[in-house]
Coordinates of N, CA and C in Angstrom, one line a residue:
D5 N -19.7 17.8 -2.1 CA -20.9 17.6 -3.0 C -21.6 16.3 -2.6
E6 N -22.8 16.5 -2.2 CA -23.6 15.3 -1.7 C -23.8 14.2 -2.8
A7 N -23.9 14.6 -4.1 CA -24.1 13.5 -5.1 C -22.9 12.6 -5.1
A8 N -21.7 13.1 -4.9 CA -20.4 12.3 -4.9 C -20.4 11.4 -3.8
K9 N -21.2 11.6 -2.7 CA -21.2 10.8 -1.5 C -22.3 9.7 -1.5
S10 N -23.1 9.8 -2.6 CA -24.3 8.9 -2.6 C -23.8 7.4 -2.8
P11 N -24.6 6.5 -2.3 CA -24.2 5.0 -2.4 C -24.0 4.7 -3.9
L12 N -24.9 5.2 -4.8 CA -24.7 4.8 -6.2 C -23.4 5.4 -6.8
S13 N -23.0 6.6 -6.4 CA -21.8 7.2 -6.9 C -20.6 6.4 -6.3
L14 N -20.7 6.0 -5.1 CA -19.6 5.2 -4.5 C -19.4 3.9 -5.2
R15 N -20.6 3.2 -5.5 CA -20.5 1.9 -6.2 C -20.0 2.1 -7.7
V16 N -20.3 3.2 -8.3 CA -19.8 3.5 -9.7 C -18.3 3.7 -9.6
S17 N -17.8 4.4 -8.6 CA -16.4 4.7 -8.4 C -15.7 3.4 -8.1
L18 N -16.3 2.5 -7.3 CA -15.6 1.2 -7.0 C -15.6 0.4 -8.2
S19 N -16.6 0.4 -9.0 CA -16.7 -0.4 -10.2 C -15.6 0.1 -11.2
T20 N -15.4 1.4 -11.3 CA -14.3 2.0 -12.1 C -13.0 1.6 -11.6
L21 N -12.8 1.6 -10.3 CA -11.5 1.2 -9.7 C -11.2 -0.2 -10.0
R22 N -12.2 -1.1 -9.9 CA -12.0 -2.5 -10.2 C -11.6 -2.7 -11.7
R23 N -12.3 -2.0 -12.6 CA -12.1 -2.1 -14.0 C -10.7 -1.6 -14.4
E24 N -10.4 -0.4 -13.9 CA -9.1 0.2 -14.2 C -7.9 -0.4 -13.6
C25 N -8.0 -0.9 -12.4 CA -6.9 -1.4 -11.6 C -6.8 -2.9 -11.4
G26 N -7.9 -3.5 -11.7 CA -8.0 -5.0 -11.4 C -6.9 -5.8 -12.0
N27 N -6.5 -5.6 -13.2 CA -5.5 -6.4 -13.8 C -4.1 -6.2 -13.2
V28 N -3.8 -5.0 -12.9 CA -2.5 -4.7 -12.3 C -2.5 -5.2 -10.9
A29 N -3.7 -5.0 -10.1 CA -3.7 -5.6 -8.8 C -3.6 -7.1 -8.8
K30 N -4.2 -7.8 -9.8 CA -4.1 -9.2 -9.8 C -2.6 -9.6 -10.1
Q31 N -2.0 -8.9 -11.0 CA -0.6 -9.1 -11.4 C 0.3 -9.0 -10.2
M32 N 0.0 -8.0 -9.3 CA 0.8 -7.8 -8.1 C 0.4 -8.7 -7.0
G33 N -0.7 -9.4 -7.1 CA -1.2 -10.3 -6.0 C -1.9 -9.6 -4.9
V34 N -2.4 -8.4 -5.3 CA -3.1 -7.6 -4.3 C -4.6 -7.3 -4.7
E35 N -5.2 -8.2 -5.4 CA -6.5 -8.0 -5.9 C -7.5 -7.8 -4.8
D36 N -7.2 -8.3 -3.6 CA -8.1 -8.0 -2.4 C -8.3 -6.5 -2.1
L37 N -7.3 -5.7 -2.5 CA -7.4 -4.3 -2.2 C -8.4 -3.6 -3.0
V38 N -8.7 -4.1 -4.2 CA -9.7 -3.5 -5.1 C -11.0 -4.3 -5.0
D39 N -11.0 -5.5 -4.4 CA -12.2 -6.3 -4.3 C -12.8 -6.0 -2.9
I40 N -13.3 -4.8 -2.7 CA -13.8 -4.4 -1.4 C -15.3 -4.1 -1.4
D41 N -15.9 -4.1 -0.3 CA -17.3 -3.8 -0.2 C -17.4 -2.3 0.4
I42 N -18.5 -1.7 0.0 CA -18.7 -0.3 0.6 C -19.5 -0.5 1.8
I43 N -19.1 0.2 2.9 CA -19.8 0.2 4.1 C -20.2 1.7 4.4
L44 N -21.4 2.0 4.4 CA -21.9 3.4 4.6 C -22.0 3.6 6.1
I45 N -21.4 4.6 6.6 CA -21.5 4.9 8.1 C -21.9 6.3 8.3
D46 N -22.9 6.4 9.2 CA -23.3 7.8 9.5 C -22.3 8.3 10.5
M47 N -21.5 9.3 10.1 CA -20.5 9.8 10.9 C -21.0 10.6 12.2
E48 N -22.3 10.9 12.2 CA -22.9 11.6 13.3 C -23.3 10.6 14.4
S49 N -23.3 9.3 14.0 CA -23.8 8.3 14.9 C -22.8 8.1 16.1
N50 N -23.3 7.7 17.2 CA -22.4 7.3 18.3 C -21.8 6.0 18.1
E51 N -22.2 5.2 17.1 CA -21.7 3.9 16.9 C -20.5 3.8 15.9
V52 N -20.1 5.0 15.4 CA -19.0 5.0 14.4 C -17.8 4.2 14.9
E53 N -17.4 4.5 16.1 CA -16.1 3.9 16.6 C -16.3 2.4 16.7
N54 N -17.4 1.9 17.2 CA -17.7 0.5 17.3 C -17.8 -0.2 15.9
L55 N -18.4 0.5 14.9 CA -18.5 -0.1 13.6 C -17.2 -0.2 12.9
L56 N -16.3 0.8 13.1 CA -15.0 0.8 12.5 C -14.1 -0.3 13.2
K57 N -14.3 -0.4 14.5 CA -13.5 -1.4 15.3 C -13.9 -2.8 14.8
D58 N -15.2 -3.0 14.7 CA -15.7 -4.4 14.3 C -15.2 -4.7 12.9
H59 N -15.3 -3.7 12.0 CA -14.8 -3.9 10.6 C -13.3 -4.2 10.5
L60 N -12.5 -3.5 11.3 CA -11.1 -3.7 11.3 C -10.7 -5.1 11.9
Q61 N -11.5 -5.5 12.9 CA -11.2 -6.8 13.5 C -11.5 -7.9 12.6
K62 N -12.6 -7.8 11.8 CA -12.9 -8.8 10.8 C -11.8 -8.9 9.7
M63 N -11.3 -7.7 9.3 CA -10.2 -7.7 8.3 C -9.0 -8.4 8.9
F64 N -8.6 -8.1 10.1 CA -7.4 -8.8 10.7 C -7.6 -10.2 10.9
K65 N -8.8 -10.7 11.2 CA -9.0 -12.1 11.5 C -8.8 -12.9 10.2
Q66 N -9.0 -12.2 9.0 CA -8.7 -12.9 7.8 C -7.2 -13.2 7.6
L67 N -6.4 -12.4 8.3 CA -4.9 -12.6 8.2 C -4.4 -13.7 9.1
E68 N -5.2 -13.9 10.2 CA -4.7 -14.8 11.3 C -4.3 -16.2 10.8
P69 N -5.0 -16.8 9.9 CA -4.6 -18.2 9.5 C -3.2 -18.3 8.9
Q70 N -2.7 -17.2 8.4 CA -1.4 -17.3 7.8 C -0.4 -17.3 8.9
N71 N 0.6 -18.1 8.8 CA 1.7 -18.2 9.8 C 2.8 -17.2 9.3
I72 N 2.8 -16.0 10.0 CA 3.7 -15.0 9.6 C 5.0 -15.2 10.4
P73 N 6.1 -15.4 9.8 CA 7.3 -15.6 10.5 C 7.7 -14.4 11.4
K74 N 8.2 -14.6 12.6 CA 8.6 -13.4 13.4 C 9.7 -12.6 12.8
S75 N 10.6 -13.3 12.0 CA 11.7 -12.6 11.4 C 11.1 -11.6 10.4
W76 N 10.0 -11.9 9.7 CA 9.4 -11.0 8.8 C 8.9 -9.7 9.5
M77 N 8.3 -9.9 10.7 CA 7.8 -8.8 11.4 C 8.9 -7.9 11.9
C78 N 10.0 -8.6 12.4 CA 11.1 -7.8 12.8 C 11.8 -7.0 11.7
F79 N 11.9 -7.7 10.6 CA 12.5 -7.1 9.4 C 11.7 -5.9 8.9
R80 N 10.4 -6.1 8.9 CA 9.5 -5.0 8.4 C 9.6 -3.8 9.4
S81 N 9.7 -4.1 10.7 CA 9.9 -3.0 11.6 C 11.2 -2.3 11.4
S82 N 12.2 -3.0 11.1 CA 13.5 -2.4 10.8 C 13.5 -1.5 9.5
L83 N 12.7 -1.9 8.5 CA 12.6 -1.1 7.3 C 11.9 0.2 7.6
A84 N 11.0 0.2 8.6 CA 10.3 1.4 8.9 C 11.2 2.5 9.5
Q85 N 12.4 2.0 10.0 CA 13.4 3.0 10.5 C 14.4 3.4 9.4
H86 N 14.3 2.9 8.2 CA 15.1 3.2 7.1 C 15.0 4.7 6.8
G87 N 16.0 5.4 6.4 CA 16.0 6.8 6.2 C 15.2 7.2 4.9
S88 N 15.0 6.3 4.0 CA 14.4 6.7 2.7 C 13.0 6.0 2.7
S89 N 12.2 6.4 1.7 CA 10.9 5.8 1.6 C 10.9 4.6 0.6
Y90 N 12.1 4.4 0.0 CA 12.3 3.2 -0.9 C 13.7 2.7 -0.7
I91 N 13.9 1.5 -1.2 CA 15.2 0.8 -1.0 C 15.5 0.0 -2.3
N92 N 16.8 0.0 -2.7 CA 17.3 -0.8 -3.8 C 17.2 -2.3 -3.4
I93 N 16.9 -3.1 -4.4 CA 16.7 -4.6 -4.1 C 17.9 -5.2 -3.5
E94 N 19.1 -4.8 -4.0 CA 20.3 -5.4 -3.5 C 20.5 -5.0 -2.0
E95 N 20.2 -3.8 -1.6 CA 20.3 -3.4 -0.2 C 19.2 -4.1 0.6
L96 N 18.0 -4.3 0.0 CA 17.0 -5.1 0.7 C 17.4 -6.5 1.0
Q97 N 18.0 -7.1 0.0 CA 18.5 -8.5 0.2 C 19.6 -8.6 1.3
H98 N 20.5 -7.6 1.3 CA 21.6 -7.5 2.3 C 21.0 -7.4 3.7
E99 N 20.0 -6.5 3.8 CA 19.4 -6.3 5.1 C 18.6 -7.5 5.5
A100 N 17.9 -8.1 4.6 CA 17.1 -9.3 4.9 C 17.9 -10.5 5.5
R101 N 19.2 -10.6 4.9 CA 20.0 -11.7 5.4 C 20.4 -11.5 6.9
K102 N 20.4 -10.3 7.4 CA 20.6 -10.0 8.8 C 19.5 -10.6 9.7
F103 N 18.4 -10.8 9.1 CA 17.2 -11.4 9.8 C 17.0 -12.8 9.5
G104 N 17.9 -13.4 8.7 CA 17.8 -14.8 8.3 C 16.8 -15.0 7.2
I105 N 16.5 -14.0 6.5 CA 15.5 -14.1 5.4 C 16.3 -14.1 4.1
K106 N 16.3 -15.3 3.4 CA 17.0 -15.4 2.1 C 16.0 -15.9 1.1
E107 N 15.6 -17.2 1.2 CA 14.7 -17.7 0.2 C 13.3 -17.2 0.2
S108 N 12.9 -16.7 1.4 CA 11.5 -16.3 1.6 C 11.3 -14.8 1.3
L109 N 12.4 -14.1 0.8 CA 12.3 -12.6 0.6 C 11.2 -12.3 -0.4
E110 N 11.0 -13.1 -1.5 CA 10.0 -12.9 -2.5 C 8.6 -13.0 -1.8
E111 N 8.4 -14.0 -0.9 CA 7.1 -14.2 -0.2 C 6.9 -13.0 0.8
F112 N 8.0 -12.6 1.4 CA 7.9 -11.4 2.3 C 7.4 -10.2 1.6
C113 N 8.0 -9.9 0.4 CA 7.5 -8.8 -0.4 C 6.1 -8.9 -0.9
K114 N 5.7 -10.1 -1.3 CA 4.4 -10.3 -1.8 C 3.4 -10.1 -0.7
F115 N 3.7 -10.7 0.5 CA 2.8 -10.6 1.6 C 2.5 -9.2 2.1
F116 N 3.6 -8.4 2.3 CA 3.5 -7.0 2.8 C 2.9 -6.1 1.7
T117 N 3.1 -6.4 0.4 CA 2.5 -5.7 -0.7 C 1.0 -5.9 -0.7
S118 N 0.6 -7.1 -0.3 CA -0.8 -7.5 -0.4 C -1.8 -6.6 0.4
F119 N -1.3 -5.9 1.4 CA -2.1 -5.0 2.1 C -1.5 -3.6 2.2
G120 N -0.6 -3.3 1.3 CA -0.1 -2.0 1.2 C 1.0 -1.5 2.2
S121 N 1.6 -2.4 2.9 CA 2.6 -2.1 3.9 C 3.9 -1.7 3.2
I122 N 4.2 -2.4 2.1 CA 5.2 -2.0 1.2 C 4.7 -2.1 -0.3
L123 N 5.4 -1.6 -1.2 CA 5.0 -1.8 -2.6 C 6.2 -2.3 -3.4
D124 N 6.1 -3.6 -3.8 CA 7.1 -4.2 -4.6 C 6.9 -3.8 -6.0
V125 N 7.6 -2.9 -6.5 CA 7.4 -2.3 -7.9 C 7.7 -3.4 -8.9
R126 N 8.6 -4.4 -8.5 CA 8.9 -5.5 -9.5 C 7.7 -6.3 -9.9
L127 N 6.6 -6.3 -9.0 CA 5.5 -7.1 -9.4 C 4.7 -6.5 -10.6
V128 N 4.9 -5.2 -10.8 CA 4.3 -4.5 -12.0 C 5.3 -4.4 -13.1
D129 N 6.6 -4.1 -12.7 CA 7.7 -4.0 -13.7 C 8.8 -4.8 -13.2
P130 N 9.0 -6.0 -13.8 CA 10.1 -6.9 -13.3 C 11.5 -6.3 -13.5
R131 N 11.6 -5.3 -14.3 CA 12.9 -4.7 -14.5 C 13.3 -3.7 -13.4
S132 N 12.3 -3.4 -12.5 CA 12.5 -2.4 -11.5 C 13.5 -3.0 -10.4
K133 N 14.3 -2.1 -9.8 CA 15.2 -2.4 -8.8 C 14.9 -1.9 -7.4
Y134 N 13.6 -1.4 -7.3 CA 13.3 -0.8 -6.0 C 12.0 -1.3 -5.4
I135 N 12.0 -1.2 -4.1 CA 10.8 -1.6 -3.3 C 10.5 -0.3 -2.5
I136 N 9.2 0.1 -2.5 CA 8.8 1.2 -1.8 C 8.4 0.7 -0.4
I137 N 9.2 1.1 0.6 CA 9.0 0.6 2.0 C 8.2 1.5 2.9
K138 N 7.9 2.7 2.4 CA 7.1 3.6 3.2 C 6.1 4.2 2.2
P139 N 5.1 3.5 1.8 CA 4.2 3.9 0.7 C 3.6 5.3 0.9
Y140 N 3.1 5.5 2.2 CA 2.4 6.8 2.4 C 3.4 8.0 2.3
E141 N 4.6 7.8 2.8 CA 5.6 8.9 2.7 C 6.0 9.1 1.3
Y142 N 6.2 8.0 0.5 CA 6.5 8.0 -0.9 C 5.5 8.8 -1.7
L143 N 4.2 8.5 -1.4 CA 3.1 9.2 -2.1 C 3.1 10.7 -1.8
L144 N 3.4 11.0 -0.5 CA 3.4 12.4 -0.2 C 4.5 13.1 -0.9
Q145 N 5.7 12.5 -1.1 CA 6.8 13.0 -1.8 C 6.5 13.2 -3.3
L146 N 5.8 12.2 -3.8 CA 5.4 12.3 -5.2 C 4.4 13.4 -5.4
Q147 N 3.4 13.6 -4.5 CA 2.5 14.7 -4.6 C 3.2 16.0 -4.6
L148 N 4.1 16.1 -3.7 CA 4.9 17.4 -3.6 C 5.7 17.7 -4.9
F149 N 6.2 16.6 -5.5 CA 6.9 16.8 -6.7 C 6.0 17.3 -7.8
F150 N 4.8 16.7 -7.9 CA 3.8 17.1 -8.9 C 3.3 18.5 -8.7
D151 N 3.1 18.8 -7.4 CA 2.7 20.2 -7.1 C 3.8 21.2 -7.5
Q152 N 5.0 20.9 -7.3 CA 6.1 21.8 -7.7 C 6.2 21.9 -9.2
M153 N 6.0 20.8 -9.9 CA 6.0 20.8 -11.3 C 4.8 21.7 -11.9
K154 N 3.7 21.6 -11.2 CA 2.5 22.4 -11.7 C 2.8 23.9 -11.4
E155 N 3.4 24.2 -10.3 CA 3.7 25.6 -10.0 C 4.8 26.1 -11.0
T156 N 5.7 25.3 -11.3 CA 6.8 25.7 -12.2 C 6.2 25.9 -13.6
S157 N 5.3 25.0 -14.0 CA 4.7 25.2 -15.3 C 3.8 26.4 -15.4
S158 N 3.0 26.7 -14.3 CA 2.2 27.8 -14.2 C 3.0 29.1 -14.3
S159 N 4.1 29.2 -13.5 CA 4.9 30.4 -13.5 C 5.5 30.6 -14.9
E160 N 5.9 29.6 -15.6 CA 6.5 29.7 -16.9 C 5.5 30.2 -17.9
L161 N 4.2 29.8 -17.8 CA 3.2 30.3 -18.7 C 2.9 31.8 -18.5
I162 N 3.0 32.2 -17.2 CA 2.7 33.6 -17.0 C 3.8 34.5 -17.5
L163 N 5.1 34.1 -17.5 CA 6.2 34.9 -18.0 C 6.1 34.9 -19.4

């Protein structure tokens, strides 16, 4: 639907996102994820690849001033090999010690949550004991679960 793709519609959607998610994003320390600008790109243009490349380079340059410990990068890579999409905080602490990460584990979680590489659920609910280490995979599993629930509910209504 073309109306949904209009610049005004996108700005309204972005405004709604900021209003609805802004407080939670701020609480999690990831307000930059909802404080974004809309860039309209003509997908038929030959310049799409260059525009996206330039935009991504600008985004990554904003991260460069931060001194990211190599141990964090190695630890994050090891978490990507984990068999599950989430991990218990005690297991995370145990694994982090193998990389010499003890006191900075909270900063590690906040940093990688800030751009969606992991989701530290404790930032929203301090009682939580889990960190989502593969957000995309986790969301796919969640969607599958909801789809199955919908199918189950639909079939029960028919019977």
